[in-house]
Amino acid sequence: MPEPDDLILQVRDLRTWFLTDAGPVRAVDGVSFFLRRGETLGIVGESGSGKSVCAKSIMRLLDEPARIVGGSIVFRGRDLASLDENAMRDVRGREIAMVFQDPMTSLNPVLRIAKQLVEAMTAHGRFRRAAALARAITLLRRMGVPGAERAVMSWPHQFSGGMRQRVMLAMGFSNEPALLIADEPTTALDVTIQSQILDLLRELNADFHTAVILISHDLGVIANVCSRILVMYAGEVVEEGPPEELLSDPRHPYTWALLHAAPRLDAEAHDRRLVTIEGQPPDPRAWPEGCRFRARCPFAIEVCAEHPALLPIGEDRATRCWVTQAGGTLHTPERIAASPAPLAASAPAPLLVVKGLKKHFLLAKDSLFAAPRVLRAVDGVDLEVARGETLGVVGESGCGKSTLARLITRLHEPTSGSIVFDGTDITHATPAQIRPLRRRMQMIFQDPYASLNPRMSVGEILTGPLKLHGIAADEAAARRRVLELLSLVGLPARAAQRFPHEFSGGQRQRISIARALSVGPDLVVADEPISALDVNIQAQIINLMVDLQERLGLTYLFIAHDLAVIRHVCDRIVVLYLGRVMEMAPAATLFARPLHPYTQSLIAAAPVPDARIERTRRRVQLRGEPASPIAPPSGCPFRTRCPIAQPRCAAEVPPILDAGAGQFVACHFPGAQA
């Protein structure tokens, strides 16, 4: 425990429960920790572990039926848990600020950025309006928002996700708080924008000496920024310590499992299957006796039937585990040891061939006599996908990944180019012509809840495609097929009677996969299928997709912005930028020898869950954000952000060069280092 003068926050035995008619939901159940002045503390854990409820308890932003039923939250000598609402209102924003996961829901869509920033400063009486407006511009400039004087008068919808998060950080730091709580601030952001936000958090922490609590389920993000980590599970802290030690030598089986469930960029060799945590977290209405992780723990012993205390194990470390407290070690047990890697499938004839594919969207004119505007979403893509192969497509938001997926599945009509599926040209096929092939090309969408009809049961959702394509002869055959599909994706038969809202995010994604497989496809296009999932659920979905590919001979087009996932799952990778291919190569080759500056930047920006590596990694920082696909730059589309751009890059579009070993790159100076 640090000296009292060094403490800014001390949480003791915090208990926040949801008092429902079915009984209390003990979301936070005995959490204790401290925070030093200027320190950055990371809190990690799966959804439902109590991370966000703990943060909202500190801010006293709890809605009924949530209530703090025990413990204390001592901030600068005052117990926030016992303050009345008026006193707490003075603390919020002025002394403690919070940045939420989705900035669009935190910013008022009908107010300009200037008004929202000014209001945040004038509400606490620290600044007059004129001074607050000047400070708002200074803060936006400090946060890296280009053209701050113009940007401050913009509306939230005119900013990208990364820029909106910068505005939220500016608002958080506007009153120079002593504590900033950031709840999953980078979860939905691209890897490059995520890297910029994390760098910004580090700089602001150093410049303002503000203490930071960073909440995330991504251990790489935590390793990148934090000086100390708390691991939460089932409403309590199960391990804490500095990232250099905790992430390299975990002392709680849950931390160990989270680390092994996450694919890593720095792994020398890997199996396509990940180690997953079996079972589900316990019900917070009735925590089990003994260790709450015991039912899922591969290291459990007899004494785990008693509830362990959080005890120190050496300097600055503590764990809630009987095994390691007694000096035991954590190793890979045989029952969850990684299985051998499958051999990559190959075939002489590709299943899918795309050449010169373009999709241009005609936009409304700015004025009656203005020239028409064209958005070049996909601007000349060539690729092939072999039978049984997994081809990954990566790039930042707006690079054309999802549009490419919709073109290949003919949900969009191409502007030009060709799409040949299994020898049949479907580029301009009519709905009647493509219908027989539609069942052979299926799509898994990013948000399973948005893609599943909330008014239909799972059985009805899975039966629909069977009836549409005439696969099931009668109701009995359809029911049998539904049960087969549920078993295939690891769901019980009773799931057929339930509705989408009754499932977790990972279970809903399994339903989406079952729907895609219901018609027996050859090609499955997976558009960001795991981006919003916890690391353990993500690992389960990855393993499921690998198993299904081996059993059914599926071919995947796998779209993601998480490079560690792409490296783990895919045989080959295509890197897109502004609708064009920048680089294409086998996965191992691409990560061992990236030739395009954009690929190098993406790989350098991806966090690794090892604080020792993060402290020494070489980074290639990208300047600004991608250019507009409405007015792309001349020559190389990446030149406006490229660290090695030369005059030639503005004058000539780089051709796609064959670099050997199946690697292709569109760059005038391939392999050059910034």
XYZ file of C-alpha atoms in Angstrom:
674
model
C 0.000 0.000 0.000
C 1.471 3.410 -0.947
C 1.824 6.351 1.455
C -1.480 8.183 2.169
C -0.178 11.381 0.536
C 0.435 9.408 -2.683
C -3.100 7.969 -2.802
C -5.812 9.595 -4.878
C -8.416 6.804 -4.765
C -8.997 3.910 -2.408
C -11.871 1.478 -2.968
C -12.580 -0.809 -0.018
C -14.890 -3.863 -0.168
C -17.165 -2.233 -2.760
C -20.468 -4.025 -3.286
C -22.809 -2.851 -6.031
C -25.907 -4.968 -6.490
C -28.916 -4.831 -8.803
C -31.915 -5.280 -6.516
C -34.354 -7.118 -8.804
C -37.606 -8.963 -8.106
C -35.767 -12.245 -8.788
C -33.219 -11.434 -6.106
C -30.062 -9.322 -5.889
C -27.627 -9.500 -8.816
C -24.240 -9.071 -7.123
C -22.403 -7.461 -10.038
C -19.579 -6.049 -7.893
C -19.120 -8.114 -4.755
C -16.232 -7.097 -2.532
C -13.781 -5.198 -4.753
C -10.830 -3.407 -3.148
C -8.004 -1.508 -4.854
C -6.080 1.763 -4.693
C -4.804 4.259 -7.228
C -1.762 6.491 -6.911
C -1.598 10.053 -8.219
C -0.622 10.032 -11.892
C -0.827 6.221 -12.130
C -2.489 4.317 -14.990
C -4.425 1.294 -13.753
C -5.845 -1.312 -16.136
C -8.929 -3.401 -15.325
C -9.522 -6.481 -17.499
C -12.036 -9.306 -17.624
C -14.878 -10.787 -19.678
C -18.230 -9.094 -20.131
C -20.183 -9.462 -16.901
C -17.098 -9.529 -14.693
C -18.096 -6.211 -13.088
C -15.578 -3.833 -14.718
C -17.994 -1.205 -16.002
C -20.285 -1.407 -12.960
C -17.231 -0.749 -10.785
C -16.365 2.334 -12.868
C -19.940 3.633 -12.785
C -19.986 3.111 -9.036
C -16.961 5.395 -8.669
C -18.736 8.008 -10.801
C -22.068 7.329 -9.044
C -23.709 6.928 -12.442
C -25.810 3.927 -11.439
C -29.407 3.613 -12.614
C -32.098 1.792 -10.661
C -32.215 -0.986 -9.626
C -28.404 -0.764 -9.177
C -27.280 0.381 -5.745
C -24.082 0.545 -3.701
C -24.931 -1.676 -0.740
C -21.558 -1.764 0.980
C -17.970 -0.563 1.035
C -16.368 2.830 0.490
C -14.896 4.856 -2.398
C -12.479 7.333 -0.850
C -11.369 9.984 -3.356
C -9.117 12.766 -2.078
C -10.240 12.073 1.473
C -13.996 12.006 0.762
C -16.160 8.895 0.571
C -17.990 9.226 -2.752
C -20.368 6.408 -1.798
C -21.905 8.595 0.921
C -21.998 11.974 -0.910
C -25.377 13.431 -1.820
C -26.188 14.054 -5.502
C -25.403 17.794 -5.418
C -21.955 17.196 -3.938
C -21.323 14.375 -6.420
C -22.306 16.616 -9.328
C -19.455 18.964 -8.394
C -17.018 16.050 -8.486
C -18.112 14.670 -11.866
C -16.408 16.357 -14.786
C -14.399 18.668 -12.538
C -12.346 16.179 -10.497
C -13.275 12.838 -12.095
C -14.105 12.469 -15.789
C -15.204 9.438 -17.779
C -14.815 8.458 -21.444
C -17.227 5.771 -22.647
C -16.872 3.051 -25.287
C -19.153 4.553 -27.945
C -18.508 8.287 -28.357
C -21.491 8.737 -30.680
C -23.906 7.845 -27.880
C -22.010 10.109 -25.455
C -22.024 13.177 -27.715
C -25.291 15.039 -28.288
C -26.019 14.674 -32.036
C -27.969 17.962 -32.225
C -25.288 20.169 -30.632
C -22.076 21.353 -32.241
C -18.788 20.187 -30.756
C -18.023 23.730 -29.542
C -21.179 23.963 -27.466
C -20.613 20.587 -25.842
C -16.989 21.338 -24.937
C -17.780 24.850 -23.704
C -20.699 23.596 -21.628
C -18.463 20.987 -19.975
C -16.098 23.760 -18.828
C -18.543 26.539 -17.923
C -20.864 24.204 -15.954
C -18.282 24.018 -13.150
C -17.540 27.742 -13.186
C -13.849 27.323 -13.969
C -13.968 29.186 -17.302
C -15.986 31.983 -18.847
C -17.516 31.290 -22.255
C -14.870 33.077 -24.361
C -12.010 31.462 -22.462
C -13.731 28.070 -22.677
C -14.098 28.346 -26.470
C -10.426 29.234 -26.864
C -9.500 26.332 -24.602
C -11.761 23.988 -26.595
C -9.814 24.785 -29.765
C -6.509 24.319 -27.935
C -7.652 20.983 -26.531
C -8.802 19.680 -29.928
C -5.456 20.698 -31.395
C -3.708 18.942 -28.505
C -5.757 15.813 -29.183
C -4.558 15.748 -32.784
C -7.795 16.896 -34.433
C -6.791 18.573 -37.731
C -8.143 22.071 -38.412
C -9.283 22.559 -34.817
C -10.756 26.042 -35.493
C -13.046 24.580 -38.154
C -13.601 21.237 -36.422
C -14.906 22.838 -33.226
C -17.927 24.137 -35.159
C -18.704 20.716 -36.657
C -21.431 18.265 -35.676
C -20.588 14.857 -34.130
C -21.756 12.912 -37.198
C -19.180 14.738 -39.321
C -16.321 13.070 -37.426
C -14.989 9.548 -37.773
C -15.045 7.188 -34.778
C -11.434 8.002 -33.920
C -12.033 11.749 -34.122
C -15.160 11.488 -31.959
C -13.150 9.617 -29.345
C -10.569 12.432 -29.432
C -13.384 14.916 -28.786
C -14.489 12.825 -25.786
C -10.911 12.823 -24.466
C -10.763 16.605 -24.934
C -13.992 16.879 -22.938
C -12.613 14.564 -20.272
C -9.430 16.611 -19.855
C -11.151 19.983 -20.263
C -11.307 20.666 -16.512
C -7.943 19.013 -15.805
C -9.436 16.268 -13.585
C -7.349 14.363 -11.101
C -8.815 11.051 -12.349
C -9.940 9.936 -15.820
C -11.883 6.685 -16.253
C -11.780 5.283 -19.812
C -14.251 2.417 -20.321
C -13.292 0.395 -23.426
C -12.286 3.576 -25.323
C -10.717 1.730 -28.284
C -12.826 -1.434 -28.666
C -14.616 -0.412 -31.869
C -11.668 1.429 -33.457
C -9.276 0.358 -36.186
C -5.825 -0.743 -35.104
C -4.140 2.477 -36.300
C -6.705 4.745 -34.630
C -6.524 2.590 -31.507
C -2.753 3.053 -31.442
C -3.144 6.823 -31.783
C -5.689 6.981 -28.931
C -3.453 4.881 -26.661
C -0.431 7.062 -27.464
C -2.571 10.092 -26.697
C -3.632 8.636 -23.334
C 0.008 8.038 -22.427
C 1.001 11.582 -23.412
C -1.899 13.190 -21.551
C -1.178 11.106 -18.474
C 2.438 12.324 -18.548
C 1.618 15.978 -19.362
C -1.327 16.512 -16.983
C -0.229 13.938 -14.379
C -3.816 12.707 -14.367
C -4.479 9.287 -12.860
C -6.178 6.961 -15.360
C -8.325 3.853 -14.954
C -8.408 2.041 -18.311
C -11.047 -0.696 -18.658
C -10.684 -3.248 -21.450
C -10.976 -6.930 -22.310
C -7.960 -6.594 -24.649
C -4.766 -7.506 -22.810
C -2.667 -5.970 -25.590
C -4.283 -2.573 -25.015
C -3.692 -2.860 -21.272
C -0.036 -3.869 -21.753
C 0.433 -0.874 -24.045
C -0.562 1.783 -21.516
C -0.880 0.630 -17.911
C 1.602 0.490 -15.045
C -0.577 -1.875 -12.970
C -3.362 -4.349 -13.810
C -6.412 -5.680 -11.969
C -8.044 -8.839 -13.343
C -11.743 -9.167 -12.452
C -13.920 -12.271 -12.568
C -17.415 -12.840 -11.178
C -17.595 -9.482 -9.411
C -14.242 -9.642 -7.606
C -10.537 -9.028 -8.199
C -8.733 -12.336 -8.811
C -5.227 -11.026 -9.580
C -3.257 -7.805 -9.637
C 0.274 -6.745 -10.427
C 2.547 -4.868 -12.836
C 2.011 -5.801 -16.518
C 5.601 -6.934 -17.069
C 5.107 -9.703 -14.491
C 1.373 -10.405 -14.634
C 1.252 -10.906 -18.429
C 4.435 -12.976 -18.620
C 3.868 -15.046 -15.470
C 0.139 -15.119 -14.563
C -0.642 -16.461 -11.094
C -4.401 -16.995 -11.480
C -5.849 -19.614 -13.876
C -8.315 -17.061 -15.255
C -5.528 -14.650 -16.247
C -3.596 -17.594 -17.670
C -6.651 -18.644 -19.729
C -7.280 -15.122 -21.059
C -3.667 -14.900 -22.251
C -3.837 -18.282 -23.979
C -7.200 -17.511 -25.599
C -5.880 -14.429 -27.410
C -4.106 -14.882 -30.769
C -0.743 -13.089 -30.826
C 1.212 -11.341 -33.539
C 4.521 -12.271 -31.943
C 3.898 -16.028 -31.795
C 6.635 -17.852 -33.690
C 4.418 -20.795 -34.584
C 0.775 -21.351 -33.867
C -2.030 -23.813 -34.097
C -5.214 -22.501 -35.691
C -7.145 -23.595 -32.604
C -6.934 -21.489 -29.473
C -7.148 -22.591 -25.852
C -10.591 -21.581 -24.583
C -12.187 -21.330 -21.161
C -14.802 -24.038 -20.860
C -18.296 -23.330 -19.586
C -19.932 -20.022 -18.701
C -19.362 -17.476 -15.902
C -21.448 -18.228 -12.787
C -24.832 -16.616 -12.120
C -24.295 -13.334 -10.189
C -27.547 -13.945 -8.310
C -26.007 -16.976 -6.589
C -22.225 -17.117 -6.667
C -20.942 -20.670 -6.132
C -19.331 -21.726 -2.884
C -15.558 -21.707 -2.881
C -13.507 -20.301 -5.754
C -15.860 -18.749 -8.298
C -13.664 -19.906 -11.181
C -13.462 -23.514 -9.939
C -16.045 -24.989 -12.368
C -14.059 -23.703 -15.369
C -10.559 -24.106 -13.953
C -8.236 -26.815 -15.364
C -6.016 -26.579 -12.255
C -8.712 -26.933 -9.557
C -7.832 -28.948 -6.458
C -9.839 -30.079 -3.426
C -9.185 -26.966 -1.336
C -10.795 -24.814 -4.071
C -14.151 -25.741 -2.513
C -13.354 -22.940 -0.037
C -13.423 -19.324 -1.158
C -9.829 -17.983 -1.436
C -8.802 -14.537 -0.216
C -6.843 -12.072 -2.346
C -3.370 -12.454 -0.831
C 0.001 -10.923 -1.729
C 2.561 -13.122 -3.519
C 5.772 -11.158 -3.544
C 6.184 -7.432 -4.079
C 3.318 -5.547 -5.801
C 1.440 -8.747 -6.698
C -1.607 -10.544 -5.322
C -3.768 -13.467 -6.405
C -6.990 -15.167 -5.333
C -5.877 -18.745 -6.042
C -5.163 -21.613 -3.668
C -2.822 -23.303 -6.171
C -0.369 -20.453 -6.734
C -0.617 -19.138 -3.180
C 0.779 -22.527 -2.142
C 3.641 -22.195 -4.636
C 2.080 -24.209 -7.485
C 2.612 -23.369 -11.158
C 0.243 -23.060 -14.116
C 0.964 -25.159 -17.193
C -1.018 -26.423 -20.189
C -3.057 -29.437 -19.048
C -3.531 -32.310 -21.484
C -7.294 -31.893 -21.674
C -7.032 -28.432 -23.213
C -3.676 -28.750 -24.943
C -3.596 -27.257 -28.427
C -4.429 -29.696 -31.195
C -2.123 -30.196 -34.169
C -2.380 -27.638 -36.958
C -4.264 -28.798 -40.055
C -2.614 -28.719 -43.432
C -3.725 -25.876 -45.672
C -5.960 -27.042 -48.472
C -4.948 -26.442 -52.070
C -6.579 -26.895 -55.475
C -5.504 -26.190 -59.047
C -8.699 -24.313 -59.909
C -9.808 -21.421 -57.646
C -13.368 -21.318 -56.381
C -13.585 -17.520 -56.717
C -11.814 -15.199 -59.177
C -12.238 -11.417 -58.982
C -10.645 -9.152 -61.618
C -10.656 -5.360 -61.855
C -13.678 -5.158 -59.546
C -15.046 -1.665 -58.965
C -18.012 -0.230 -57.119
C -18.642 3.498 -57.446
C -21.602 5.105 -55.699
C -23.107 8.209 -57.327
C -23.762 10.861 -54.669
C -26.072 13.871 -54.667
C -24.690 17.101 -56.151
C -23.567 19.901 -53.860
C -25.592 22.320 -55.977
C -27.694 22.356 -59.118
C -24.775 23.137 -61.451
C -22.075 21.217 -59.592
C -20.422 18.181 -61.132
C -21.715 14.793 -59.931
C -19.775 13.305 -57.038
C -18.624 9.692 -57.055
C -17.588 7.623 -54.033
C -15.056 5.002 -55.132
C -15.679 2.324 -52.489
C -13.907 -0.471 -54.383
C -11.590 0.736 -57.110
C -10.049 -2.128 -59.057
C -9.526 -5.250 -56.908
C -7.990 -8.505 -58.194
C -7.979 -11.640 -56.037
C -8.447 -15.404 -56.123
C -9.670 -17.788 -53.431
C -8.779 -21.479 -53.668
C -11.127 -24.233 -52.533
C -10.721 -24.932 -48.829
C -8.637 -21.783 -48.323
C -9.170 -18.964 -45.844
C -8.367 -15.619 -47.436
C -8.160 -12.692 -45.029
C -9.015 -9.114 -45.961
C -7.696 -6.354 -43.677
C -7.670 -2.568 -43.648
C -9.059 0.418 -41.792
C -12.735 1.398 -41.780
C -13.679 2.864 -45.137
C -11.106 0.880 -47.119
C -13.810 -1.109 -48.944
C -13.738 -4.454 -47.085
C -17.484 -4.760 -46.463
C -18.373 -3.392 -49.910
C -16.085 -6.016 -51.458
C -17.899 -8.712 -49.459
C -21.275 -7.498 -50.678
C -20.042 -7.390 -54.267
C -18.734 -10.950 -54.133
C -22.041 -12.209 -52.722
C -23.853 -10.000 -55.265
C -25.713 -7.965 -52.688
C -24.298 -5.005 -54.675
C -24.164 -4.644 -58.454
C -20.551 -4.061 -59.597
C -19.730 -0.912 -61.561
C -17.127 -2.801 -63.605
C -14.811 -5.790 -63.437
C -15.721 -9.456 -63.159
C -16.696 -12.016 -60.486
C -16.387 -15.675 -61.448
C -17.677 -18.205 -58.918
C -16.851 -21.853 -59.602
C -16.491 -21.159 -63.323
C -19.716 -19.128 -63.613
C -19.547 -15.388 -64.325
C -21.976 -13.772 -61.873
C -20.847 -10.174 -62.386
C -24.131 -8.983 -63.848
C -26.320 -12.020 -63.241
C -29.992 -11.288 -62.661
C -31.626 -12.363 -59.383
C -33.187 -15.340 -61.191
C -29.830 -16.376 -62.658
C -27.934 -16.079 -59.369
C -30.573 -17.713 -57.162
C -29.330 -21.290 -57.805
C -25.826 -20.162 -56.736
C -27.011 -18.082 -53.794
C -27.196 -21.092 -51.490
C -23.527 -21.845 -52.270
C -22.401 -18.359 -51.133
C -23.400 -17.324 -47.629
C -22.466 -14.413 -45.384
C -21.856 -13.992 -41.644
C -22.345 -10.399 -40.522
C -20.518 -8.389 -37.846
C -23.525 -7.734 -35.610
C -25.490 -10.965 -35.149
C -28.280 -9.236 -33.236
C -28.946 -6.822 -36.106
C -28.907 -9.653 -38.672
C -31.279 -11.967 -36.759
C -35.023 -11.271 -36.788
C -35.914 -10.539 -33.126
C -39.538 -11.647 -33.707
C -38.582 -15.132 -34.881
C -37.394 -18.072 -32.792
C -34.048 -19.638 -33.643
C -35.877 -22.622 -35.130
C -37.832 -20.329 -37.456
C -34.666 -18.425 -38.411
C -32.889 -21.636 -39.392
C -35.926 -23.164 -41.111
C -36.446 -20.154 -43.400
C -33.455 -20.775 -45.734
C -34.296 -24.506 -45.883
C -37.800 -23.759 -47.161
C -36.649 -20.957 -49.484
C -34.183 -23.224 -51.289
C -36.358 -26.356 -51.150
C -33.834 -28.287 -49.054
C -36.272 -29.693 -46.482
C -39.030 -31.872 -47.940
C -41.406 -31.342 -45.006
C -41.639 -29.910 -41.486
C -40.203 -33.030 -39.890
C -37.129 -32.899 -42.156
C -36.711 -29.195 -41.410
C -36.823 -29.854 -37.644
C -34.224 -32.616 -37.965
C -31.948 -30.312 -39.982
C -32.334 -27.510 -37.410
C -31.269 -29.861 -34.606
C -28.272 -30.988 -36.690
C -27.238 -27.367 -37.261
C -27.542 -26.452 -33.590
C -25.440 -29.459 -32.637
C -22.900 -28.521 -35.317
C -22.321 -25.082 -33.773
C -22.385 -26.307 -30.176
C -25.862 -25.185 -29.076
C -28.446 -27.361 -27.278
C -31.617 -28.541 -29.002
C -33.772 -26.369 -26.715
C -32.196 -23.268 -28.284
C -34.562 -23.725 -31.252
C -37.476 -22.522 -29.099
C -35.742 -19.377 -27.861
C -35.433 -15.903 -29.380
C -32.213 -13.999 -30.278
C -32.395 -11.636 -27.284
C -32.202 -14.623 -24.927
C -28.642 -15.455 -26.021
C -25.218 -13.964 -25.355
C -23.231 -12.275 -28.132
C -21.141 -15.377 -28.754
C -24.208 -17.625 -28.879
C -25.941 -15.270 -31.326
C -22.879 -15.441 -33.571
C -23.099 -19.250 -33.450
C -26.725 -18.942 -34.610
C -25.596 -16.708 -37.488
C -23.001 -19.320 -38.460
C -25.642 -22.066 -38.278
C -27.920 -20.039 -40.563
C -25.090 -19.540 -43.072
C -24.347 -23.293 -43.038
C -27.989 -24.362 -43.242
C -28.029 -24.408 -47.055
C -24.693 -26.212 -47.483
C -22.516 -23.392 -48.888
C -19.098 -23.753 -50.492
C -18.005 -20.156 -49.792
C -18.667 -18.313 -46.528
C -17.954 -14.583 -46.394
C -17.377 -13.591 -42.752
C -17.549 -9.805 -42.310
C -15.960 -8.895 -38.932
C -17.601 -11.903 -37.228
C -15.724 -11.572 -33.907
C -14.809 -7.891 -33.578
C -17.246 -7.127 -30.739
C -16.694 -10.320 -28.715
C -14.704 -10.973 -25.552
C -11.390 -12.747 -25.995
C -12.701 -16.127 -24.793
C -15.864 -15.999 -26.937
C -13.694 -14.854 -29.843
C -11.465 -17.908 -29.354
C -14.520 -20.200 -29.276
C -15.846 -18.775 -32.565
C -12.405 -19.061 -34.217
C -12.132 -22.706 -33.125
C -15.669 -23.397 -34.340
C -14.946 -21.923 -37.779
C -11.707 -23.930 -38.069
C -13.507 -27.155 -37.072
C -16.330 -26.548 -39.553
C -13.869 -25.808 -42.348
C -12.107 -29.127 -41.763
C -15.320 -31.143 -41.443
C -17.271 -29.544 -44.293
C -14.510 -28.404 -46.659
C -15.592 -24.750 -46.449
C -13.852 -21.843 -48.141
C -13.696 -18.595 -46.154
C -13.305 -14.963 -47.078
C -12.521 -13.589 -43.611
C -12.754 -9.821 -43.090
C -11.338 -8.190 -39.949
C -9.246 -5.284 -38.702
C -7.631 -7.355 -35.922
C -4.314 -8.464 -37.411
C -3.616 -11.052 -34.702
C -6.888 -12.822 -35.547
C -6.212 -12.606 -39.286
C -2.701 -14.019 -38.852
C -4.061 -16.855 -36.742
C -6.951 -17.892 -39.007
C -5.931 -17.171 -42.589
C -3.785 -18.908 -45.198
C -3.324 -15.747 -47.289
C -4.030 -12.069 -46.617
C -5.083 -9.129 -48.790
C -4.429 -5.598 -47.474
C -6.898 -2.973 -48.771
C -6.631 0.810 -48.685
C -9.125 3.216 -50.288
C -10.656 0.388 -52.287
C -7.355 -0.883 -53.748
C -5.049 -3.796 -52.987
C -1.827 -2.595 -51.353
C -0.320 -6.011 -50.634
C -1.197 -9.697 -50.903
C 0.801 -12.604 -49.486
C 0.698 -15.852 -47.505
C 0.036 -15.004 -43.847
C 3.444 -16.103 -42.556
C 5.252 -14.174 -45.307
C 3.244 -10.995 -44.803
C 4.023 -10.754 -41.097
C 7.645 -11.832 -41.450
C 8.396 -9.505 -44.375
C 5.775 -6.766 -44.965
C 6.764 -4.777 -48.048
C 4.171 -1.989 -48.184
C 4.474 0.946 -45.719
C 0.753 0.621 -44.953
C 1.128 -3.042 -43.997
C 4.167 -2.182 -41.882
C 2.161 0.521 -40.091
C -0.785 -1.796 -39.393
C 1.460 -4.488 -37.945
C 3.425 -1.969 -35.868
C 0.199 -0.479 -34.472
C -1.303 -3.800 -33.339
C -0.825 -4.232 -29.560
C 0.842 -7.323 -28.103
C -0.157 -8.617 -24.628
C 3.406 -8.358 -23.322
C 4.462 -5.131 -21.640
C 8.159 -5.894 -22.148
C 7.692 -6.118 -25.924
C 5.380 -3.091 -26.041
C 8.007 -0.898 -24.362
C 10.614 -1.645 -27.059
C 8.621 -2.154 -30.278
C 9.395 0.010 -33.281
C 6.321 1.930 -34.418
C 5.529 3.465 -37.799
C 2.998 6.172 -36.961
C 0.520 7.101 -39.675
C -0.228 10.746 -40.216
C -3.884 11.758 -40.149
C -6.741 9.601 -41.440
C -7.455 7.964 -44.812
C -8.206 10.333 -47.674
C -11.795 10.599 -48.856
C -12.863 7.987 -51.432
C -14.863 10.823 -53.023
C -11.652 12.719 -53.840
C -8.776 10.213 -53.645
C -5.234 11.550 -54.054
C -3.412 11.250 -57.353
C -0.888 8.484 -57.846
C -0.597 6.132 -54.884
C -3.725 6.409 -52.691
C -1.597 5.966 -49.551
C 0.947 8.701 -50.324
C -0.726 11.401 -48.179
C 0.017 9.344 -45.044
C 3.070 7.422 -46.194
C 6.305 7.981 -44.214
C 8.479 7.251 -47.292
C 6.455 9.065 -49.984
C 8.440 10.613 -52.861
C 7.356 12.940 -55.720
C 6.980 9.902 -57.958
C 4.234 8.594 -55.668
C 2.027 11.581 -56.534
C 2.600 11.268 -60.272
C 2.256 7.526 -60.887
C -0.128 4.848 -59.671
C 2.144 2.012 -58.503
C 1.580 -1.262 -60.367
C 1.148 -4.497 -58.425
C 4.592 -6.126 -58.426
C 5.339 -9.831 -57.970
C 7.809 -10.020 -55.062
C 8.086 -13.811 -55.213
C 6.869 -16.567 -52.874
C 3.265 -15.616 -53.573
C 3.718 -12.022 -52.359
C 2.462 -9.045 -54.389
C 2.796 -5.356 -53.503
C 1.615 -2.053 -55.006
C 4.465 0.289 -54.041
C 7.215 2.173 -55.894
C 9.632 1.462 -53.022
C 8.670 -1.970 -51.645
C 10.397 -2.994 -48.451
C 11.768 0.479 -47.667
C 11.727 1.338 -43.968
C 10.456 4.652 -42.601
